[in-house]
PDB file of C-alpha atoms and ligand atoms in Angstrom:
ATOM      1  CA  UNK H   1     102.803 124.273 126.343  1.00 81.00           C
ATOM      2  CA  UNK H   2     101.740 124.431 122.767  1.00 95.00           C
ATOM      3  CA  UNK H   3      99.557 121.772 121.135  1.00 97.00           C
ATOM      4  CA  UNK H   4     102.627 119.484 119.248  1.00 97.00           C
ATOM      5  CA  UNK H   5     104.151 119.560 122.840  1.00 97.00           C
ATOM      6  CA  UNK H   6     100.476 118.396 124.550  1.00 98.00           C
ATOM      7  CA  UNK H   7     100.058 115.980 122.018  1.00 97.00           C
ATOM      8  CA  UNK H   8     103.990 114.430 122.657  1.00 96.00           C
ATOM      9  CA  UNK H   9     102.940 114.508 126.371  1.00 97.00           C
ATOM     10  CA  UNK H  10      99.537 112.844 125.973  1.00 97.00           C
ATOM     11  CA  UNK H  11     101.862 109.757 124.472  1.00 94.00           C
ATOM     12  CA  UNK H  12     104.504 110.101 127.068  1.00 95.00           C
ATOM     13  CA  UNK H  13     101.829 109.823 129.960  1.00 97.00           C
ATOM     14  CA  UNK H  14      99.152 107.357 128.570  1.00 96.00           C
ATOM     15  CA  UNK H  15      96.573 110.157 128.405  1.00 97.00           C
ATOM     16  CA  UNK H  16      94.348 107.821 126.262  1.00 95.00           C
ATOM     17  CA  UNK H  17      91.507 110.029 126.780  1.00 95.00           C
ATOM     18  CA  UNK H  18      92.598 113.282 125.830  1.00 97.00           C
ATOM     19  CA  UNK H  19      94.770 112.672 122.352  1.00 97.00           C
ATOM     20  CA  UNK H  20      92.159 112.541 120.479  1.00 97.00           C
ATOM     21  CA  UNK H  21      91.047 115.983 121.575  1.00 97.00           C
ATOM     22  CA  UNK H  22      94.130 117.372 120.892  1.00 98.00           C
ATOM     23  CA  UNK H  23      94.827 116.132 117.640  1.00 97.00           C
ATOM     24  CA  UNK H  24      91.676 117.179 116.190  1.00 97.00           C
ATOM     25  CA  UNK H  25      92.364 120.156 118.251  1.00 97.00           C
ATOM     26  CA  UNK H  26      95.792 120.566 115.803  1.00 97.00           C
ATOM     27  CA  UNK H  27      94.331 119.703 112.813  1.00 96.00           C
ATOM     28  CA  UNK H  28      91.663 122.134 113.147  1.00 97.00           C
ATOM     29  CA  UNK H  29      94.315 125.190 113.799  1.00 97.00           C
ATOM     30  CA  UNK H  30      95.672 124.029 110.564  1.00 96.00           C
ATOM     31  CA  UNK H  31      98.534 122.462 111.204  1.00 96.00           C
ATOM     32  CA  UNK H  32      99.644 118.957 108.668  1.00 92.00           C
ATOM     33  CA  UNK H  33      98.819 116.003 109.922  1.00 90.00           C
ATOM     34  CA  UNK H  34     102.660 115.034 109.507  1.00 86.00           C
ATOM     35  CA  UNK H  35     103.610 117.736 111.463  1.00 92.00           C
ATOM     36  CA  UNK H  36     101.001 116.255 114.264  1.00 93.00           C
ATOM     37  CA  UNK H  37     102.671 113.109 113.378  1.00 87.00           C
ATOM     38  CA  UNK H  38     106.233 113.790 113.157  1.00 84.00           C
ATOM     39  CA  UNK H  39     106.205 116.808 115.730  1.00 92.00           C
ATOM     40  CA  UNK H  40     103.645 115.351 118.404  1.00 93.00           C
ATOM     41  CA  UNK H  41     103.409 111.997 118.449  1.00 90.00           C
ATOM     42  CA  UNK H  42     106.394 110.376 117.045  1.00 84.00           C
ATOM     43  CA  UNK H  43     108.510 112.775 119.438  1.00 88.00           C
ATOM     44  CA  UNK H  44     106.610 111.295 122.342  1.00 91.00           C
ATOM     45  CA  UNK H  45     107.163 107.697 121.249  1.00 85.00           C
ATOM     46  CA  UNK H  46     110.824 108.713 120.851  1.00 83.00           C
ATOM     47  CA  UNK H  47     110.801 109.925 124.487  1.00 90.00           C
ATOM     48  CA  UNK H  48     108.734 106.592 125.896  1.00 89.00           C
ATOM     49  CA  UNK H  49     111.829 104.428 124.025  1.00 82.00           C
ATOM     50  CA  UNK H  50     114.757 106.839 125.642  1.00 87.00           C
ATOM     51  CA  UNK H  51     113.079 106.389 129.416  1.00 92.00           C
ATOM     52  CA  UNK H  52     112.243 102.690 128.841  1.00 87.00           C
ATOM     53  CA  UNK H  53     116.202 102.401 127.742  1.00 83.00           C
ATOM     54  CA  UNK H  54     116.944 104.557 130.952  1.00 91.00           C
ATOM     55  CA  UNK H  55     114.691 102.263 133.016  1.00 93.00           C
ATOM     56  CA  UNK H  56     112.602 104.826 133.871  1.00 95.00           C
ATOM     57  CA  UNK H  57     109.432 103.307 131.942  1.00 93.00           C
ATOM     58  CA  UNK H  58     108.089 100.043 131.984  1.00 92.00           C
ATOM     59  CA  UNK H  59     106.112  97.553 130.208  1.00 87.00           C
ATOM     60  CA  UNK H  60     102.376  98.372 131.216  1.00 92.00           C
ATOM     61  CA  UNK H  61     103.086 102.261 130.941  1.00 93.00           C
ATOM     62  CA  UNK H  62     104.813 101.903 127.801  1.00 89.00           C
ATOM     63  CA  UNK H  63     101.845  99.601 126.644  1.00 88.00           C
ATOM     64  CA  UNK H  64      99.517 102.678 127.518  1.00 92.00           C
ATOM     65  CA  UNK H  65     101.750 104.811 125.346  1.00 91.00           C
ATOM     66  CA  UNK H  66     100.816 102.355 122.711  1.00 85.00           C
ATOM     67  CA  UNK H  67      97.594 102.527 122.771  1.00 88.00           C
ATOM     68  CA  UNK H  68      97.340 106.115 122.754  1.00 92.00           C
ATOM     69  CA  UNK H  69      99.479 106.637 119.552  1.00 88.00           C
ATOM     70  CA  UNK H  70      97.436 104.241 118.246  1.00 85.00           C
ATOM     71  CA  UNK H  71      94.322 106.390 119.236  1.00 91.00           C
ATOM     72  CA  UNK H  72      96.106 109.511 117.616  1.00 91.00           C
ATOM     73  CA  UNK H  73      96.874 107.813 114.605  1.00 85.00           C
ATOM     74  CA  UNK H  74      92.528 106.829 113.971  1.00 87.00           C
ATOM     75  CA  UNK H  75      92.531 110.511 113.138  1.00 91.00           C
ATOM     76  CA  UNK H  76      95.565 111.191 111.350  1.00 87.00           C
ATOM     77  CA  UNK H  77      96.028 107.800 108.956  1.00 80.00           C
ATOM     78  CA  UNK H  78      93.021 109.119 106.772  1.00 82.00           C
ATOM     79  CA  UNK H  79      95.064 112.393 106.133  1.00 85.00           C
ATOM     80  CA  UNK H  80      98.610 111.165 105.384  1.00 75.00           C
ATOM     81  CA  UNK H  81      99.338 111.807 102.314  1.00 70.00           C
ATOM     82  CA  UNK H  82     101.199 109.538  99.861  1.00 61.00           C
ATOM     83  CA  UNK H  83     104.996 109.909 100.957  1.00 63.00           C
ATOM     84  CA  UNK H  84     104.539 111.606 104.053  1.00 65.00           C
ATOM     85  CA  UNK H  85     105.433 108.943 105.976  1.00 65.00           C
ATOM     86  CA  UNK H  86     108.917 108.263 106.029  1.00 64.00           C
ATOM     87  CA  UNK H  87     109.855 104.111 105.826  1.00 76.00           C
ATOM     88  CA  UNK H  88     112.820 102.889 107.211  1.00 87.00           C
ATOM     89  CA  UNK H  89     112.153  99.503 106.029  1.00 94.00           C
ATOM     90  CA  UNK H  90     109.439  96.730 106.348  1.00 96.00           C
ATOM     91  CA  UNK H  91     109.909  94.037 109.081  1.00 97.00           C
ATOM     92  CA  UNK H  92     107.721  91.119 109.300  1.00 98.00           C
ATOM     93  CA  UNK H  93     107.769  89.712 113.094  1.00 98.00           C
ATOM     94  CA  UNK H  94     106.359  86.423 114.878  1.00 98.00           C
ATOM     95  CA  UNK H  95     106.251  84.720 118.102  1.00 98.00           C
ATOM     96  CA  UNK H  96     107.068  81.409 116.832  1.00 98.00           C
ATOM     97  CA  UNK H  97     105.321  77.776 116.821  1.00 98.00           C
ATOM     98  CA  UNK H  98     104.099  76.251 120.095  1.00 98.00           C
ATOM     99  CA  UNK H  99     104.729  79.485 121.726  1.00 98.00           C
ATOM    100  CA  UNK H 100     102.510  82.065 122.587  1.00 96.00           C
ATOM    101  CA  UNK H 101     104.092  85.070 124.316  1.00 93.00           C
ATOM    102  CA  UNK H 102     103.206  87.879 122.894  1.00 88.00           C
ATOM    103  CA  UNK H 103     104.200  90.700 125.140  1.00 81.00           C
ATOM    104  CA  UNK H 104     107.724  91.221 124.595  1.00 84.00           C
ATOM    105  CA  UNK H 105     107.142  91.205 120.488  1.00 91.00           C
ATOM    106  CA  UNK H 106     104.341  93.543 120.591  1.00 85.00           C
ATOM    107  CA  UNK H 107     106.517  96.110 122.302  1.00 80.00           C
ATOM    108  CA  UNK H 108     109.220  95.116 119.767  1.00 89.00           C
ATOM    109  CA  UNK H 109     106.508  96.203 116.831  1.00 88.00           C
ATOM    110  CA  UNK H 110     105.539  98.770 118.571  1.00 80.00           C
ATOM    111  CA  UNK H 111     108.976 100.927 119.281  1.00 81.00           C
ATOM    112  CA  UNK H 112     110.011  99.846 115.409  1.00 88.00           C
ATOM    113  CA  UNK H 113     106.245 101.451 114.352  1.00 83.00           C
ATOM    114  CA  UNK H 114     107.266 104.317 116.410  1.00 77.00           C
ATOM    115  CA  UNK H 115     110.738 104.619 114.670  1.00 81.00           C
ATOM    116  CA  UNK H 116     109.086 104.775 111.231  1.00 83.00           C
ATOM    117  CA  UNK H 117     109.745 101.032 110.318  1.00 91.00           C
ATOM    118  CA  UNK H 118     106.400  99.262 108.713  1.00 92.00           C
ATOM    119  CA  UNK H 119     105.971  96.245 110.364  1.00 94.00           C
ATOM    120  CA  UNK H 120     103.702  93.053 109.578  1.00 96.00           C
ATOM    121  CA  UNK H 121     102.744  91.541 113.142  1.00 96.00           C
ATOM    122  CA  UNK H 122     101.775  87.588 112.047  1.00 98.00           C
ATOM    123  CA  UNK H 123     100.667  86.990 116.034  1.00 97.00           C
ATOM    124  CA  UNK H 124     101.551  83.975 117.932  1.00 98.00           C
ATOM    125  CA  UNK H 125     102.024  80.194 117.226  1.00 98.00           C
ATOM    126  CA  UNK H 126     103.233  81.032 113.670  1.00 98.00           C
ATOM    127  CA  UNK H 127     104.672  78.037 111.986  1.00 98.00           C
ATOM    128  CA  UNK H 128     108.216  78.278 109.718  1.00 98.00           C
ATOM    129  CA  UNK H 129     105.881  77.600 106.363  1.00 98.00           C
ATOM    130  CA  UNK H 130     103.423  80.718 107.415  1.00 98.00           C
ATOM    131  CA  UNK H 131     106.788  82.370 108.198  1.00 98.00           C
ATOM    132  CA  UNK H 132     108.296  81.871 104.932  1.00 98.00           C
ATOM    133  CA  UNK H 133     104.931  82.690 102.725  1.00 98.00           C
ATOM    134  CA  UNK H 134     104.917  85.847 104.234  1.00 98.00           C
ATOM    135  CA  UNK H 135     108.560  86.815 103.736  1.00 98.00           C
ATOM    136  CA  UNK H 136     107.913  85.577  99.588  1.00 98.00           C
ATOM    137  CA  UNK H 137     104.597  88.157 100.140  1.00 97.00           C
ATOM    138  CA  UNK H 138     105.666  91.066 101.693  1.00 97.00           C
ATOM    139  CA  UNK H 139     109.172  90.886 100.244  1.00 96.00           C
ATOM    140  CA  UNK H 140     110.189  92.967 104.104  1.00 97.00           C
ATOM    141  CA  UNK H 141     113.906  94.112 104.644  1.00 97.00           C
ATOM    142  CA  UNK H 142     113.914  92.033 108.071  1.00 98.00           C
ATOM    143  CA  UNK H 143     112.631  88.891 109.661  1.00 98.00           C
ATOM    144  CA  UNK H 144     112.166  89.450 113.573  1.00 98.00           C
ATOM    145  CA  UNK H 145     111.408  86.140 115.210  1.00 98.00           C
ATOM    146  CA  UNK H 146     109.996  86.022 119.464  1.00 98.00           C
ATOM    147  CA  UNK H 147     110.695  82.970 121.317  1.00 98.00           C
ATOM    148  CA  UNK H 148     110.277  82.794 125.201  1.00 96.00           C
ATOM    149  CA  UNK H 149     109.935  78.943 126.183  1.00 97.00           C
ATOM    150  CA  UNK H 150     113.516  77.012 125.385  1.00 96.00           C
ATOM    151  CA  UNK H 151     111.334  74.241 123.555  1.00 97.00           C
ATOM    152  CA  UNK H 152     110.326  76.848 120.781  1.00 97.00           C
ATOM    153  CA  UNK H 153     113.815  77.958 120.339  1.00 97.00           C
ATOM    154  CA  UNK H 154     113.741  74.978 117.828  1.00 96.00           C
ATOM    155  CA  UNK H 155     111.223  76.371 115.843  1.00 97.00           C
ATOM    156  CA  UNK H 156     113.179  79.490 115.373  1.00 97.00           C
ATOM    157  CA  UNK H 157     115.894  77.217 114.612  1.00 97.00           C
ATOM    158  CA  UNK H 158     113.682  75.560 111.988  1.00 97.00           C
ATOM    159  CA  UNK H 159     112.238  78.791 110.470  1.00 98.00           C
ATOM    160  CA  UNK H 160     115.698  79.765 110.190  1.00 97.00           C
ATOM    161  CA  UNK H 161     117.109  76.811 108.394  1.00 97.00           C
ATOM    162  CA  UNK H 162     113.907  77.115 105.685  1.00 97.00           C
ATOM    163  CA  UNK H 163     114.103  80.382 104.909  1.00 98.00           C
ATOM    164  CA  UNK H 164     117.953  80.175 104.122  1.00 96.00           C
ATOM    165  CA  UNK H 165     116.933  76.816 102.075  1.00 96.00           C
ATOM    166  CA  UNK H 166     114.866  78.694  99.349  1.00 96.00           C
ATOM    167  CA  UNK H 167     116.622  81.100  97.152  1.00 95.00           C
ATOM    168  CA  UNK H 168     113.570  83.376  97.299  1.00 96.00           C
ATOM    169  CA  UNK H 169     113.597  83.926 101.098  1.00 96.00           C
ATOM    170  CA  UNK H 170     117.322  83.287 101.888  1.00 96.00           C
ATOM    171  CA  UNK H 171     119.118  86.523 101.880  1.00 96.00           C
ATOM    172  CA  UNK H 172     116.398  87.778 104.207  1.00 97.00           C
ATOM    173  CA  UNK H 173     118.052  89.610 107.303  1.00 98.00           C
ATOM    174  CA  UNK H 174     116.586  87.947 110.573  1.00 98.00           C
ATOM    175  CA  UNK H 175     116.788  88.713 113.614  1.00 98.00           C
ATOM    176  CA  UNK H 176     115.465  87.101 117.271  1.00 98.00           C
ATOM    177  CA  UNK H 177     114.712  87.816 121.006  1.00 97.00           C
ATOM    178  CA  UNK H 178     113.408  86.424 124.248  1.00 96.00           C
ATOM    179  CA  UNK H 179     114.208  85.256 127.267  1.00 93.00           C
ATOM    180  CA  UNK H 180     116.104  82.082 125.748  1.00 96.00           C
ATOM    181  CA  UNK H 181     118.116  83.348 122.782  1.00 97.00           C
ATOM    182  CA  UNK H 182     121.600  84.895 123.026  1.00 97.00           C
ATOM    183  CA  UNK H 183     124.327  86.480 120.703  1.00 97.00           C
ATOM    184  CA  UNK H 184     125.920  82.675 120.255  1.00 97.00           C
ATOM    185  CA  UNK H 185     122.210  80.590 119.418  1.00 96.00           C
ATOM    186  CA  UNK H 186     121.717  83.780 116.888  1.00 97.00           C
ATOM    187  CA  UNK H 187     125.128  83.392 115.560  1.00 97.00           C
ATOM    188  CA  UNK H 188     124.480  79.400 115.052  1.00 95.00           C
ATOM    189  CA  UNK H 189     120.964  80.088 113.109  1.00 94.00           C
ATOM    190  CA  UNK H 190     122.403  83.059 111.263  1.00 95.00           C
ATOM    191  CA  UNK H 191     120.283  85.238 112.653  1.00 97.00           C
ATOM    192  CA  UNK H 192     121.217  89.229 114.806  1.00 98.00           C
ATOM    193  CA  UNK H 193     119.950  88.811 118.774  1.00 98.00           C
ATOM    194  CA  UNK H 194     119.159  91.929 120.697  1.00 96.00           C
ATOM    195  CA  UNK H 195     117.898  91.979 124.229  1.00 93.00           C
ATOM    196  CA  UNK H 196     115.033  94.152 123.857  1.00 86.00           C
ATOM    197  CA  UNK H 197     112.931  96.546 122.579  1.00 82.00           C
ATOM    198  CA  UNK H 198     114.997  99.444 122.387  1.00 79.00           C
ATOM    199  CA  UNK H 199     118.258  97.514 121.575  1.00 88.00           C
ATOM    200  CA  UNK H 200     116.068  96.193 118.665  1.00 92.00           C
ATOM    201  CA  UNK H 201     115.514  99.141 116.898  1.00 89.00           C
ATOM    202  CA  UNK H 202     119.304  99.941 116.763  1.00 90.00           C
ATOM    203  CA  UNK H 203     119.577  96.442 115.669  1.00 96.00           C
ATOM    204  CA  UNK H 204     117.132  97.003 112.903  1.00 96.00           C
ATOM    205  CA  UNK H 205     118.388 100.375 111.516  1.00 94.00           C
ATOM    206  CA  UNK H 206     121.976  98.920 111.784  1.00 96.00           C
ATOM    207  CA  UNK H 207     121.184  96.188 109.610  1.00 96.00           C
ATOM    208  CA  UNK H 208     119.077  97.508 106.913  1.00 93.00           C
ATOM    209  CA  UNK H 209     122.300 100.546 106.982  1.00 84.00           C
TER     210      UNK H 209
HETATM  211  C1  B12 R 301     103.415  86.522 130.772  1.00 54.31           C
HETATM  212  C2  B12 R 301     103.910  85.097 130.699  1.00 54.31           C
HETATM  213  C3  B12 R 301     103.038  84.137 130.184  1.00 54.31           C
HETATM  214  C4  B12 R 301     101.666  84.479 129.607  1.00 54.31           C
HETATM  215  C5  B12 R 301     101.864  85.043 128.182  1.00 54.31           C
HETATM  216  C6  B12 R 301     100.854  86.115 127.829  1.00 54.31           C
HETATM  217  C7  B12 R 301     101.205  86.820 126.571  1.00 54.31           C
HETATM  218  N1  B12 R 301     100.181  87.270 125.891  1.00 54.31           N
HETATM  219  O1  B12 R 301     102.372  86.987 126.206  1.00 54.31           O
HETATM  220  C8  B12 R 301     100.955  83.092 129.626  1.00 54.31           C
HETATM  221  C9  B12 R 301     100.194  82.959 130.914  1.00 54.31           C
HETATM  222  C10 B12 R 301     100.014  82.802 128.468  1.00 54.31           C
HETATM  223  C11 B12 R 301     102.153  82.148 129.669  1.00 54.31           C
HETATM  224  C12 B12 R 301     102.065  80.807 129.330  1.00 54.31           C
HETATM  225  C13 B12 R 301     103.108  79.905 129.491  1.00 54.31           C
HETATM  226  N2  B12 R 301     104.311  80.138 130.025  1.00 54.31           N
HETATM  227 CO1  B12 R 301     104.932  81.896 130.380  1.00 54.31          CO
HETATM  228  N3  B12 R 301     105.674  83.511 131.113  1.00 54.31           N
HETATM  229  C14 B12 R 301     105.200  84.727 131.164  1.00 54.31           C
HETATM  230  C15 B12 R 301     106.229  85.628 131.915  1.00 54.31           C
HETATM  231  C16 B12 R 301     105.728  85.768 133.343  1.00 54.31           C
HETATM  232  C17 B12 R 301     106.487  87.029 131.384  1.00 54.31           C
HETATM  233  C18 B12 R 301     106.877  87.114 129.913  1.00 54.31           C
HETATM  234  C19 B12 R 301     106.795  88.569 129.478  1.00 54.31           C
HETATM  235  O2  B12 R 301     105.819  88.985 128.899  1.00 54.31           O
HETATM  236  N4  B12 R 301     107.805  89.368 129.832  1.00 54.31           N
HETATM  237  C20 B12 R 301     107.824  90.808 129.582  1.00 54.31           C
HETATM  238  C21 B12 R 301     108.356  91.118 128.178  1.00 54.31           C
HETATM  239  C22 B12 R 301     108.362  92.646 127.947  1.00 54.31           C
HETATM  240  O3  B12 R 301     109.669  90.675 128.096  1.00 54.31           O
HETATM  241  P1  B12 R 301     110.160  89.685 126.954  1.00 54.31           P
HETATM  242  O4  B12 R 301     109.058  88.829 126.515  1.00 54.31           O
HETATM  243  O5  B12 R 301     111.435  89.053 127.394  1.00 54.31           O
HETATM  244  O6  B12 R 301     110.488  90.628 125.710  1.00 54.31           O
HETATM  245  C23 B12 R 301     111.584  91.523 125.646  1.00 54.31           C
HETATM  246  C24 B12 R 301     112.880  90.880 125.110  1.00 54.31           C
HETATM  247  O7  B12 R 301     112.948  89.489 125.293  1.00 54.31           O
HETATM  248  C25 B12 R 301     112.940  91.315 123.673  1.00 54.31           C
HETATM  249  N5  B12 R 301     112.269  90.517 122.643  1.00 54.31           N
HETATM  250  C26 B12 R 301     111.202  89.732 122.728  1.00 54.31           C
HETATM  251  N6  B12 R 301     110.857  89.253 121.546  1.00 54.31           N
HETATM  252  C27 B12 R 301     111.723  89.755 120.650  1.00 54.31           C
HETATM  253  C28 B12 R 301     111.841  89.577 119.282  1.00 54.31           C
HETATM  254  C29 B12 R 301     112.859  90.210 118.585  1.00 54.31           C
HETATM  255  C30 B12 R 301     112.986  90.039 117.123  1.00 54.31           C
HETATM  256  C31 B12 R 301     113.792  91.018 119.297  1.00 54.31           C
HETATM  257  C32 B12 R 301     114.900  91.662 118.559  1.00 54.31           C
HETATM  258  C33 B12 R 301     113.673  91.205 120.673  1.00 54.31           C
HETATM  259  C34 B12 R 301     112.648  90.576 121.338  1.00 54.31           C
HETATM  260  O8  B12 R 301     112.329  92.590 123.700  1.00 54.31           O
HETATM  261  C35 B12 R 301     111.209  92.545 124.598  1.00 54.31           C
HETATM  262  C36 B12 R 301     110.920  93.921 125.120  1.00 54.31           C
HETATM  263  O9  B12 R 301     112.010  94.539 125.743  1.00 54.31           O
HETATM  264  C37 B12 R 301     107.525  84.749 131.822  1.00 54.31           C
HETATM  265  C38 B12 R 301     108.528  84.931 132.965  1.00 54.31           C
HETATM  266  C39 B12 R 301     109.476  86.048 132.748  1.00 54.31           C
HETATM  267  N7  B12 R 301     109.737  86.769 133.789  1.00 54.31           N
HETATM  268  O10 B12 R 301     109.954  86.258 131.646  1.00 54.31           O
HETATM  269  C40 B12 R 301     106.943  83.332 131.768  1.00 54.31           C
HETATM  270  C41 B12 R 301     107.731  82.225 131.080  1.00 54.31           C
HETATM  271  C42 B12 R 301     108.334  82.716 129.775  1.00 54.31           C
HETATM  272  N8  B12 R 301     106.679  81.183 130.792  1.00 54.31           N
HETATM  273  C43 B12 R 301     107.086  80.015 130.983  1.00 54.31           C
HETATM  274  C44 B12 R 301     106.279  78.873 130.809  1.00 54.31           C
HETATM  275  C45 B12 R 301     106.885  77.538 131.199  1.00 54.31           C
HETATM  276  C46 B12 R 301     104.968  78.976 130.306  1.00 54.31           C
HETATM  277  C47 B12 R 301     103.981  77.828 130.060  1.00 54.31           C
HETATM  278  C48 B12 R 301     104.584  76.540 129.470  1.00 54.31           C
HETATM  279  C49 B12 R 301     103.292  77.555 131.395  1.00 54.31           C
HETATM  280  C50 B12 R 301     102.363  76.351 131.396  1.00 54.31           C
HETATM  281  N9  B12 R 301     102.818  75.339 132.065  1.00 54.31           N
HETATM  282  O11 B12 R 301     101.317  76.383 130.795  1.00 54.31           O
HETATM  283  C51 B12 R 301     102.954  78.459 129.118  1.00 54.31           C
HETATM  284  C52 B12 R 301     103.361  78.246 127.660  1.00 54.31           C
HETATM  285  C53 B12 R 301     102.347  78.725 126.689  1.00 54.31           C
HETATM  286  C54 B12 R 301     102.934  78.713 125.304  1.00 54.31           C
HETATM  287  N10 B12 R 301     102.736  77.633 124.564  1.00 54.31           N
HETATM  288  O12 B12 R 301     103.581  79.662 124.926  1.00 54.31           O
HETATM  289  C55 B12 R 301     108.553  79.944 131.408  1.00 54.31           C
HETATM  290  C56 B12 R 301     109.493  79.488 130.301  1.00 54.31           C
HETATM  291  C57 B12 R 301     110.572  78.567 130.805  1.00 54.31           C
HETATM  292  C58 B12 R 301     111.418  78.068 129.723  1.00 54.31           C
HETATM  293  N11 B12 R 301     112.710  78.292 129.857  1.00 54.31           N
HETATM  294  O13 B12 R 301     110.995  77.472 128.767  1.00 54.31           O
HETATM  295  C59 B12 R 301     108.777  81.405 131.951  1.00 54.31           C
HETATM  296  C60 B12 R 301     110.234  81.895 131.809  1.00 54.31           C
HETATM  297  C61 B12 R 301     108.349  81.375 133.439  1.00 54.31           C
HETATM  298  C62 B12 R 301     109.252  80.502 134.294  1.00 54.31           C
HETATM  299  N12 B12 R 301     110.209  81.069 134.977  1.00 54.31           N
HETATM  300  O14 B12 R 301     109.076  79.329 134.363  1.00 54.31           O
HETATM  301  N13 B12 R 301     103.230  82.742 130.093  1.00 54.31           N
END
């Protein structure tokens, strides 16, 4: 196995302990750190989203993917050049107010990260104004919103209703998940649902086209 392909496996199978190795291992033979990037660890992320889709991976091992790329990427973030990194777009995401479940939208942030999308966690408990402020800051392509207790489905509905009330924030593309929303509540708030993380990265490259 060559060193890209150990690197791609050290995501696939959690091996927080050894990626670091490896990628300094890499870097030291010569090799970009976009190829490491591109080549090692984004392939491996790509793999962890096809055999979550397949069912094959779950939540705590994909977590443990996670947090390996994210080990990887302490050594190679320093080296990226300008432009190496290719953006599909900028999403700002949020569990909204009163509710804070966070599991389901981290691995949402963390499969879009993984498909080259820069995304803007805010956390949990985020209210429609904090929502909005950051939408006028960061100017992102898409709103994703996280709701998992039915009560806080009205917050999303009242996020939704002030960001389409200002003109700055109200072409914004949003879109929402968790265990209470559906196609039809998206529909009614003008938003895009998708029932998970996978399913949201097609959702997010569809939209942005
Ligand atoms: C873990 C958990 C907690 C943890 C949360 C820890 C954390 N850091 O997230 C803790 C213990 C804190 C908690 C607290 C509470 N919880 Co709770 N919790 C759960 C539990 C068991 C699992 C949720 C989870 O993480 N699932 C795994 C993830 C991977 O799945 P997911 O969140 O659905 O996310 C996927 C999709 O929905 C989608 N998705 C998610 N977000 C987004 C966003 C976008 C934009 C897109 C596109 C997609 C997307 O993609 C994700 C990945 O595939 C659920 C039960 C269940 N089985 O769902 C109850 C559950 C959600 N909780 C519930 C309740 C009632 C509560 C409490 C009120 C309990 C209490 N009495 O204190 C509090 C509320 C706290 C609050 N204000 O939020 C109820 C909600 C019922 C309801 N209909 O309102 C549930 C359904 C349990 C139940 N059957 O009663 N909880």
């Amino acid at each position: 196995m060559d060193i890209l392909e150990t690197i791609a496996n050290d995501v696939v199978e959690g091996e927080m302990d050894e990626i670091t190795d490896h990628v300094q291992e890499a870097l030291d033979s010569g090799l970009e750190a976009k190829t490491v990037l591109d080549d090692g660890m984004l392939k491996g992320m790509n793999t962890v989203g096809e055999l979550f889709k397949e069912g094959e991976m779950f939540v705590p091992e994909v977590l443990m993917s996670a947090k390996t790329m994210d080990e990887g990427m302490q050594l190679i973030k320093p080296l990226l050049k300008e432009g190496d990194v290719t953006k599909a777009g900028v999403i700002v995401m949020a569990t909204v107010k009163g509710d804070l479940h966070d599991i389901g939208k981290k691995l949402v942030c963390m499969m879009l990260e993984g498909a080259g999308f820069e995304v803007y966690d805010l956390g949990v408990d985020v209210t429609p104004e904090a929502i909005s402020e950051a939408v006028k800051e960061k100017k992102p392509d898409i709103v994703g919103m996280s709701a998992m207790l039915t009560t806080t489905m009205l917050s999303m509905q009242d996020t939704c209703a002030m960001l389409r009330q200002d003109a700055v924030t109200k072409d914004v593309k949003i879109m929402i998940g968790g265990a209470p929303a559906n196609p039809d509540v998206a529909t009614e708030m003008g938003a895009n649902y998708s029932a998970d993380a996978s399913a949201a990265v097609d959702l997010a490259v569809s939209l942005i086209g």
